[in-house]
Tab-separated table of N, CA and C in Angstrom:
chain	number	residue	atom	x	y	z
I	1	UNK	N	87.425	-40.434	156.305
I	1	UNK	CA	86.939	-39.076	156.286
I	1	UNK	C	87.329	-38.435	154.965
I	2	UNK	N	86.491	-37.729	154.387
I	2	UNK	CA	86.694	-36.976	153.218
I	2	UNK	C	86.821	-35.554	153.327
I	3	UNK	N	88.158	-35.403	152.797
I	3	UNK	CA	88.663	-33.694	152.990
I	3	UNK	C	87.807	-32.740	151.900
I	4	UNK	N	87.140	-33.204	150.836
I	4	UNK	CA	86.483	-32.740	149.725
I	4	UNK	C	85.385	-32.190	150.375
I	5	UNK	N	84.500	-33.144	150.659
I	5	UNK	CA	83.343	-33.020	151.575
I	5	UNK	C	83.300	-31.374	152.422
I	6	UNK	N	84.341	-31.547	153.372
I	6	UNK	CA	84.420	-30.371	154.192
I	6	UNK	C	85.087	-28.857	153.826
I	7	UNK	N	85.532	-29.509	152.544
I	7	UNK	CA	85.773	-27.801	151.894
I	7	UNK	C	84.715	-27.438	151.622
I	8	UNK	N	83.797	-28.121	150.382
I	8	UNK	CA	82.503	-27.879	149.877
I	8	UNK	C	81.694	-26.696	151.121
I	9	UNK	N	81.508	-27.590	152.088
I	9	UNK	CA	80.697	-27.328	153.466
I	9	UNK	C	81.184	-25.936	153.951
I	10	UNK	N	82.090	-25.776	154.307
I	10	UNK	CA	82.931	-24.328	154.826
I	10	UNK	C	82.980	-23.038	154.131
I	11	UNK	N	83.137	-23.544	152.371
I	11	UNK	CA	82.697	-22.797	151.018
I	11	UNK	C	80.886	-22.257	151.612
I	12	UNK	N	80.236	-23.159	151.552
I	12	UNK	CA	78.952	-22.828	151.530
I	12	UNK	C	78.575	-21.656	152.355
I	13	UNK	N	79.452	-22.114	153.762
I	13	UNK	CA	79.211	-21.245	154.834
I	13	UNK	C	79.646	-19.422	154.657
I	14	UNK	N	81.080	-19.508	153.899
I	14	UNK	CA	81.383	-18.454	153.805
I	14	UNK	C	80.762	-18.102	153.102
I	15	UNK	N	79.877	-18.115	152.086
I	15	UNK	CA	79.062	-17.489	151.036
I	15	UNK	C	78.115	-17.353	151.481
I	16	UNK	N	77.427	-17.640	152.625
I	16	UNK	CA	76.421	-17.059	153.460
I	16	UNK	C	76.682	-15.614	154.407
I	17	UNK	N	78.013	-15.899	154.898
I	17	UNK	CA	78.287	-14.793	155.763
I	17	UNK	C	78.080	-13.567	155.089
I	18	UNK	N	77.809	-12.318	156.372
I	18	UNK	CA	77.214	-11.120	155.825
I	18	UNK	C	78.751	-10.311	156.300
I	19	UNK	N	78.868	-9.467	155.642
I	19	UNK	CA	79.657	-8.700	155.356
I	19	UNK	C	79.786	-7.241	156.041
I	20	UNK	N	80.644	-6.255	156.227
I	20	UNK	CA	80.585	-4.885	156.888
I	20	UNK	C	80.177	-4.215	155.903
I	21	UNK	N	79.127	-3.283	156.432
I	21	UNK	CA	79.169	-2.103	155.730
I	21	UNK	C	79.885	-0.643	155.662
I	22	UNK	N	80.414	-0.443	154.754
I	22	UNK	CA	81.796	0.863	154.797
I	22	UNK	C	80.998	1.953	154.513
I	23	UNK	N	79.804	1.677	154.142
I	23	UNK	CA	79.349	3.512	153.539
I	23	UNK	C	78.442	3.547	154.936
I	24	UNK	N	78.463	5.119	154.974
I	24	UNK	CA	77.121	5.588	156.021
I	24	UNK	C	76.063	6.216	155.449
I	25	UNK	N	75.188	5.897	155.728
I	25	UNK	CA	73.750	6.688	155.190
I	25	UNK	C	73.167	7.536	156.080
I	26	UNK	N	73.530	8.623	156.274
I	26	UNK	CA	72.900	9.807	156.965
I	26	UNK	C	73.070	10.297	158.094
I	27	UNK	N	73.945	9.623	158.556
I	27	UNK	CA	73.841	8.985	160.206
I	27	UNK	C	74.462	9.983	161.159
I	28	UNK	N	73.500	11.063	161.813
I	28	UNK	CA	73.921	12.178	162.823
I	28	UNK	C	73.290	13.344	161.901
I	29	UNK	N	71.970	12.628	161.501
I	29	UNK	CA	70.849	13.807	160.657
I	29	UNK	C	70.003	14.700	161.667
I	30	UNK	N	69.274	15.443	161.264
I	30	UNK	CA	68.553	15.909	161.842
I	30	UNK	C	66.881	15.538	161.730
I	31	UNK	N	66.110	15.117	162.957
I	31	UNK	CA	64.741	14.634	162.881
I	31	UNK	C	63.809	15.960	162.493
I	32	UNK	N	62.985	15.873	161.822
I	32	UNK	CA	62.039	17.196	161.731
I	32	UNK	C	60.453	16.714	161.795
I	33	UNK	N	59.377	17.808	162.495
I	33	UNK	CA	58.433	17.087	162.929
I	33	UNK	C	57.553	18.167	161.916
I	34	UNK	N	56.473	17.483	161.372
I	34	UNK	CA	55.685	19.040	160.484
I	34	UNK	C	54.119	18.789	160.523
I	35	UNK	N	54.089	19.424	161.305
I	35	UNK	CA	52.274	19.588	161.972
I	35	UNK	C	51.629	20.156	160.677
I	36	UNK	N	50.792	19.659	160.358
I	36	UNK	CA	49.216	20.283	159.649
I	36	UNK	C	48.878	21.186	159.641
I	37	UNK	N	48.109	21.889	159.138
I	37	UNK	CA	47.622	23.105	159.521
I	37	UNK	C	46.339	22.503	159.888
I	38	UNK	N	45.796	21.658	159.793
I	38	UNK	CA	44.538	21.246	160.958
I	38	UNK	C	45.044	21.237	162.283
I	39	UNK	N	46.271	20.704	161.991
I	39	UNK	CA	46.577	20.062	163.463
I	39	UNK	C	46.848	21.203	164.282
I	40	UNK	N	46.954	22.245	163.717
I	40	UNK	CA	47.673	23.752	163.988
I	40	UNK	C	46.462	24.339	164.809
I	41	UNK	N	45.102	24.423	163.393
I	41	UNK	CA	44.172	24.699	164.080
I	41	UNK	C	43.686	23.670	165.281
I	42	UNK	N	43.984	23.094	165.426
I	42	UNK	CA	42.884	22.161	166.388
I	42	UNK	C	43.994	22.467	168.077
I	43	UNK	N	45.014	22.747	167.730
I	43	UNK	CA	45.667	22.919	169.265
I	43	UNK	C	45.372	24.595	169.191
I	44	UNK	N	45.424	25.422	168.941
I	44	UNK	CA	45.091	26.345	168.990
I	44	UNK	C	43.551	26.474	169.849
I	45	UNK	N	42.637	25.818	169.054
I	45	UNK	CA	41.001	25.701	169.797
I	45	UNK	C	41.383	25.135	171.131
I	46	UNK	N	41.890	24.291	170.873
I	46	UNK	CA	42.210	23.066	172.474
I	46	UNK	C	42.543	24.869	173.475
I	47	UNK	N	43.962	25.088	172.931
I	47	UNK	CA	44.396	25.915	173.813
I	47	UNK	C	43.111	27.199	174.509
I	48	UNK	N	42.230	27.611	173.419
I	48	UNK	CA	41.022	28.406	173.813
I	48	UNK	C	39.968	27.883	174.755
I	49	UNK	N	39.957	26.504	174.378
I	49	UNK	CA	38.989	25.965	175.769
I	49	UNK	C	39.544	26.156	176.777
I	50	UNK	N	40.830	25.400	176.673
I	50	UNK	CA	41.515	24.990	177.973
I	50	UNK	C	41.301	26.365	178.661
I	51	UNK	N	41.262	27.914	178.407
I	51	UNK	CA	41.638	29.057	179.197
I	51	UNK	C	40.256	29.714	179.091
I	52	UNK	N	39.217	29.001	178.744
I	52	UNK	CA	37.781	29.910	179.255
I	52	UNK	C	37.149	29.012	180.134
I	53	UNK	N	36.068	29.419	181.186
I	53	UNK	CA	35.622	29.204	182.232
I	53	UNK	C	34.970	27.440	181.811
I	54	UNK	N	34.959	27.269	182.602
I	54	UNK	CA	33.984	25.651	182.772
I	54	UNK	C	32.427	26.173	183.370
I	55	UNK	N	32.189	26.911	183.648
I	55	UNK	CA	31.033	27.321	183.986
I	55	UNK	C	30.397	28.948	183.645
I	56	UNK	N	28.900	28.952	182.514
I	56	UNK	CA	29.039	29.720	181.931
I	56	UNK	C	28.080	30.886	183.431
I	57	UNK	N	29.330	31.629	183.965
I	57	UNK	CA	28.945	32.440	185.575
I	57	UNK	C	27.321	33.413	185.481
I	58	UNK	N	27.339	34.054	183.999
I	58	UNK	CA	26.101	34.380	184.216
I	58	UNK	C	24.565	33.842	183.876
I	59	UNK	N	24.837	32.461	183.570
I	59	UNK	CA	23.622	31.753	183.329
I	59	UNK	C	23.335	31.213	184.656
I	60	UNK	N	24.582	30.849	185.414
I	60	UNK	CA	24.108	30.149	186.542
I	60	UNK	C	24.084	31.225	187.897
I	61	UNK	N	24.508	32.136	187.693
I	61	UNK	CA	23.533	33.655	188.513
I	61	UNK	C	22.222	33.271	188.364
I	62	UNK	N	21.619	33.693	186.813
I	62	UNK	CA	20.319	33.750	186.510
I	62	UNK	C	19.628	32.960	187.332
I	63	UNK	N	19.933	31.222	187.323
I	63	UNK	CA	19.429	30.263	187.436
I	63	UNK	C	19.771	30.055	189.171
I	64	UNK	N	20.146	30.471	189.903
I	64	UNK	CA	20.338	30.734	191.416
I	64	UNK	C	19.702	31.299	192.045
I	65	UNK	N	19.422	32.657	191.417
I	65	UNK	CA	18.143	33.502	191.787
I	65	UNK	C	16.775	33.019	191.718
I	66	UNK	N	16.463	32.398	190.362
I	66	UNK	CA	15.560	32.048	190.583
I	66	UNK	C	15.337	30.782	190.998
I	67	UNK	N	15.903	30.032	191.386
I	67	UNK	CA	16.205	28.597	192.312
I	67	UNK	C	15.576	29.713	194.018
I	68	UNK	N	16.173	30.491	194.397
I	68	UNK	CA	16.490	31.119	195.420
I	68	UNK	C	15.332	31.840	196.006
I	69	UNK	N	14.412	32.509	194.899
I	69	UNK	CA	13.088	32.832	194.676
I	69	UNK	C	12.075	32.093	194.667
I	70	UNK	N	12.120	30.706	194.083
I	70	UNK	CA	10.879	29.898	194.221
I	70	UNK	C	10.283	30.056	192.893
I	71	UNK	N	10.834	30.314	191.900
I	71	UNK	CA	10.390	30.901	190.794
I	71	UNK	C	11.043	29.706	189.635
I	72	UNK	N	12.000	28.753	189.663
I	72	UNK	CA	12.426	28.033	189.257
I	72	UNK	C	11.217	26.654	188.780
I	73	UNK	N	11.076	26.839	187.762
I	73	UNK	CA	9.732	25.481	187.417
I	73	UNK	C	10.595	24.355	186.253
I	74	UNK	N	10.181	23.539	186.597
I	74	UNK	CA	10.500	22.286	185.407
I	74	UNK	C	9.579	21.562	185.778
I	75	UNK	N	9.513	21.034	184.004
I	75	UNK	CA	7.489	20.129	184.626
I	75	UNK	C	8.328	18.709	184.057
I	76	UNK	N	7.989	17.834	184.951
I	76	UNK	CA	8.617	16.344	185.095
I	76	UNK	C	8.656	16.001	183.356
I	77	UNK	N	7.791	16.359	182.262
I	77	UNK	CA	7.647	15.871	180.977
I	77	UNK	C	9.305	16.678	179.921
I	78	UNK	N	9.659	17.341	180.357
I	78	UNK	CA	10.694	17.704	180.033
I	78	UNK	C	12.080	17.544	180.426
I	79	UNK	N	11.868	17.173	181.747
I	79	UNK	CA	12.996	16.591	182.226
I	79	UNK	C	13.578	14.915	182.084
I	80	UNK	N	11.816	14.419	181.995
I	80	UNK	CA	12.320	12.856	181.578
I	80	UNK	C	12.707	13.072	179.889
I	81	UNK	N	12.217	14.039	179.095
I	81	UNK	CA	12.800	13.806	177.747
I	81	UNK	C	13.730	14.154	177.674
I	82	UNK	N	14.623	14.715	178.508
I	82	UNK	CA	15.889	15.041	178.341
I	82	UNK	C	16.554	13.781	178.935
I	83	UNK	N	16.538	13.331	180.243
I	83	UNK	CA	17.077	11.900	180.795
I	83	UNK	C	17.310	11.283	179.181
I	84	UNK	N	15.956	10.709	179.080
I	84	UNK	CA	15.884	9.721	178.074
I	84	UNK	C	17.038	9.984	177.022
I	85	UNK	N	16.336	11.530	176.320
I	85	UNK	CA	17.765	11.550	174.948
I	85	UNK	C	19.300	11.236	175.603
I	86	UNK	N	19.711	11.671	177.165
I	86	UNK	CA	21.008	11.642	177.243
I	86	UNK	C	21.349	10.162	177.338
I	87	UNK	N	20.312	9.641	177.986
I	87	UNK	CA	20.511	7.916	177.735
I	87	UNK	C	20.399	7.220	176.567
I	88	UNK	N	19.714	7.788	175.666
I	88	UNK	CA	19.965	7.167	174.257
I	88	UNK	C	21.487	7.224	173.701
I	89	UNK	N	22.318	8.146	174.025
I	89	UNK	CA	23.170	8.684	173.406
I	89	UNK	C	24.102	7.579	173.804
I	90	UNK	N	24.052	6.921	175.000
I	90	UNK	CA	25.387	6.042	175.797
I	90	UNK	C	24.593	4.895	175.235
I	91	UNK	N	23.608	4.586	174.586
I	91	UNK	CA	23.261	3.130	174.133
I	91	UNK	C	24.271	2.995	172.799
């Protein structure tokens, strides 16, 4: 057995090993978050939808009454062009 050999080998090893680090870099900082001013505007709008109606109440009065009256007309050529465009849209 050669004692040379296994110093070499053990040398090598320790010159691989990683070492402690003594300095700290920042550590117990504070995170900060910084919105856009798009982003500002765009929750703002969000927030305006979110709090007006889902249903616009006096169009669909209008459209009740005259449902209710008999007075309500749609001629089949307008209604399939509307189908159609909304089905184009999901192609």
């Amino acid at each position: 057995m050669r004692i040379e050999a296994y110093n070499q080998i053990t040398g090598i090893y320790k010159a691989a090993s990683t070492t402690k680090v003594r300095e700290s870099y920042g550590v117990g900082g504070r995170d900060e978050v910084q919105i856009s001013r798009a982003g500002r505007d765009f929750q703002i709008a969000k927030q305006a939808v979110a709090k007006s109606a889902d249903i616009r109440e006096d169009k669909a009065a209008q459209l009740k009454a005259k449902i209710d009256a008999g007075e309500y007309q749609v001629s089949a050529g307008d209604f399939a062009s509307k189908l159609m465009e909304k089905y184009n849209q999901y192609l």
